XYZ file of C-alpha atoms in Angstrom:
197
model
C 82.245 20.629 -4.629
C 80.943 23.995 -3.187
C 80.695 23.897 0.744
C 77.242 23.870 2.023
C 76.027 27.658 3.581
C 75.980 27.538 7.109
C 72.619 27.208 8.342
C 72.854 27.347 12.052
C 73.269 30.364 14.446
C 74.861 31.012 17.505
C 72.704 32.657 20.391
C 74.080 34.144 23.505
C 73.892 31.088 25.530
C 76.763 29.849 23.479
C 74.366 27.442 21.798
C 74.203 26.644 18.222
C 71.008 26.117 16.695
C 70.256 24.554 13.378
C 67.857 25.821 11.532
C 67.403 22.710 8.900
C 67.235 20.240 11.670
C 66.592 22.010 15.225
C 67.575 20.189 17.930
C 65.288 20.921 21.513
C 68.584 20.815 23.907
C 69.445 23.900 22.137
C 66.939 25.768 22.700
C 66.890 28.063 25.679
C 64.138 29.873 27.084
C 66.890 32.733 27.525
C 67.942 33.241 24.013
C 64.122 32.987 23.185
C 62.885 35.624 25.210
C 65.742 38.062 24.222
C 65.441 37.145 20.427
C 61.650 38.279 20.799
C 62.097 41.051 22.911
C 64.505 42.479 20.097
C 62.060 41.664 16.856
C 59.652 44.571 16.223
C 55.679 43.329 15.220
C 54.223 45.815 12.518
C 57.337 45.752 10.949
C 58.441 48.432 13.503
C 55.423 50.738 11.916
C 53.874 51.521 15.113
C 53.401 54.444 17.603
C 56.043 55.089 20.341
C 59.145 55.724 21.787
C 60.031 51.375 21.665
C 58.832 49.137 18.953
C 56.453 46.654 20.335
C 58.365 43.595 20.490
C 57.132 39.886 19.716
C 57.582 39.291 23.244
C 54.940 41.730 24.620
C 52.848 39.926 22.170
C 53.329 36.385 23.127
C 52.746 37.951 26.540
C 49.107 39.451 25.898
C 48.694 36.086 23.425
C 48.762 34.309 27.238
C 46.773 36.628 28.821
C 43.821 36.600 26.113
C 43.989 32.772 25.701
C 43.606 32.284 29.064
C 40.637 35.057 29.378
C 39.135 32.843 26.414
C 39.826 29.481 27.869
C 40.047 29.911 31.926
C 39.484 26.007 32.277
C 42.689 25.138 29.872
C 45.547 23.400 31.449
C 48.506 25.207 32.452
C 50.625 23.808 29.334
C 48.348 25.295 27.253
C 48.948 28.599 28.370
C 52.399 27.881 28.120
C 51.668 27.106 24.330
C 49.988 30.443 23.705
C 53.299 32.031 25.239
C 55.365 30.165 23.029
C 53.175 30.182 20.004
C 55.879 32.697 17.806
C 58.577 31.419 19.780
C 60.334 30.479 16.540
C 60.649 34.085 15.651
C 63.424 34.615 17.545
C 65.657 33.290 15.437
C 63.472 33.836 11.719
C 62.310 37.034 12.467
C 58.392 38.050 12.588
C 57.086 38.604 8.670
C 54.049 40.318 8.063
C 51.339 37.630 6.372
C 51.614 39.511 3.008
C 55.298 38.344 3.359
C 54.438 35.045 3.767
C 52.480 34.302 1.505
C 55.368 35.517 -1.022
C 57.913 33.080 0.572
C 55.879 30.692 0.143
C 56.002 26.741 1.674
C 59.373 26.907 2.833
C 58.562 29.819 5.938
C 56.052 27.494 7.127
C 58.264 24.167 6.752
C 61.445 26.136 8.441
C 58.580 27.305 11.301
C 56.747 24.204 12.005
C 60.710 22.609 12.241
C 61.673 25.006 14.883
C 58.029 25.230 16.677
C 58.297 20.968 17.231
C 61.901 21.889 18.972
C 60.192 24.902 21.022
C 57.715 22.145 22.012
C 59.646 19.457 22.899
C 62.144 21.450 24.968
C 59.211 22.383 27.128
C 56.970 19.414 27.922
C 55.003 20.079 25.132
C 53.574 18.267 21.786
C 55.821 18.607 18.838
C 52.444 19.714 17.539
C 49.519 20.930 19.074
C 45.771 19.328 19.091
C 43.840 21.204 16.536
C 41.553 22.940 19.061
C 44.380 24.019 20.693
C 45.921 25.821 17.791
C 42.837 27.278 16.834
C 42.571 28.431 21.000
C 45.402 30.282 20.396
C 44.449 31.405 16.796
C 41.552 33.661 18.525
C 43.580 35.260 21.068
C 46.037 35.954 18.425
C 43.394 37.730 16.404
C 42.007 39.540 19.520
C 45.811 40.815 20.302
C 46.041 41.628 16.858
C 42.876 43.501 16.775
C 44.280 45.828 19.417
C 47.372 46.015 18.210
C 46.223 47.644 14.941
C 43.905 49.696 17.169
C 45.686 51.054 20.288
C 49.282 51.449 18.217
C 49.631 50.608 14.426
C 47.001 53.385 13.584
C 44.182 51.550 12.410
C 40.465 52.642 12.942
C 38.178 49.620 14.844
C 36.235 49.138 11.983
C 39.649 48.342 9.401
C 40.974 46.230 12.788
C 37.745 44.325 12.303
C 37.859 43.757 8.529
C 41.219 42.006 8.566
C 40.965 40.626 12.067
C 37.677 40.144 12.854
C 35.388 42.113 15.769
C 37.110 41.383 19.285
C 35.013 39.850 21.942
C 34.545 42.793 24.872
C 34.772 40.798 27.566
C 38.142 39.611 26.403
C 39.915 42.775 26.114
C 38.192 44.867 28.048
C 40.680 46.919 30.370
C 43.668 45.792 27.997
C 46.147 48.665 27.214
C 49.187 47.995 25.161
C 52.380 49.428 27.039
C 55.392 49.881 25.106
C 58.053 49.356 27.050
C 62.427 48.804 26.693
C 63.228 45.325 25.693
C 64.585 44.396 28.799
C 61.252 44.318 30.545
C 59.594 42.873 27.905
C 62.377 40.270 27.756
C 62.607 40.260 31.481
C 58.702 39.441 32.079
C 58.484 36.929 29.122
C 61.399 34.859 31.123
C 59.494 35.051 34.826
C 55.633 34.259 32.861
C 57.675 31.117 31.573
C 58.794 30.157 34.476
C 56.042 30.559 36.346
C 54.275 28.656 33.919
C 56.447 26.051 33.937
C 56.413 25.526 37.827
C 52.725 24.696 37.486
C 52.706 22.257 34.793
């Protein structure tokens, strides 16, 4: 009988995840913001001297949701922060991507999201609203994303994204910055969160 493929991973913590069945005690908020400060959005195709990392964009995620929804509750926030948290160990696909891997991307996500979750004081899964919440200020970050950085004029940004409300990203410039900030800041907005739950 063949041996089964390893399906677990070792992060830097010393912990070993499992992918198939993810437990929450090893998940660190450590090996999470370093995993997304290394993992390009775009694909990498974007302007710059760094990529823009998934963790500058679960940063702005934060920032829009709570410009959006200033009344939520602190875990909330801490739900938009952590809303691609899997990534760091799956990697950020493109939707086009996706949608060709089919069912089992979402199935492997949704398994390491509930982990994410529960590590944190959070829902294995979020209250519909919520999701959707985060949806919008997801859309808004990738509306300027595609403008400020992945060359895209406002009005394509709008067709695939839909038009940004102005009053939620006005002043917003995207930054590209070394991983270690990015990785550094996603740590300290996770803790701070965290403190005020």
């Amino acid at each position: 009988m063949a041996a089964l493929p390893r399906a677990w991973q070792r992060m830097l913590s010393g912990r070993r995840l499992d992918l198939l069945d993810p437990a929450p005690l090893d998940v660190e908020i450590e090996d999470i913001a370093h995993g997304l400060a290394f993992v390009a959005r775009w694909n990498g195709q974007t302007m710059g001297d760094y990529p823009y990392s998934v963790a500058e964009h679960s940063l702005l995620v934060e920032q829009l949701f709570t410009r959006l929804s200033p009344k939520s509750p602190t875990k909330w926030r801490l739900a938009a922060l952590l809303h691609d948290a899997p990534e760091y160990v799956i990697g950020d696909m493109i939707s086009p991507v996706k949608a060709a891997v089919g069912p089992g991307y979402k199935e492997l996500d949704d398994r390491l999201t509930a982990a994410i979750h529960m590590r944190f004081g959070l829902p294995a899964s979020l209250p519909k609203s919520v999701k959707a919440a985060i949806k919008r200020a997801d859309k808004h970050s990738a509306w300027l994303e595609a403008t400020q950085i992945a060359g895209f004029s406002p009005d394509e940004a709008t067709k695939f994204f839909g038009a940004p409300k102005p009053e939620v990203t006005q002043g917003v410039s995207i930054v590209l910055r070394a991983p270690r900030a990015a990785r550094d800041d996603f740590t300290k907005r996770h803790a701070e969160l965290l403190a005020t739950m």
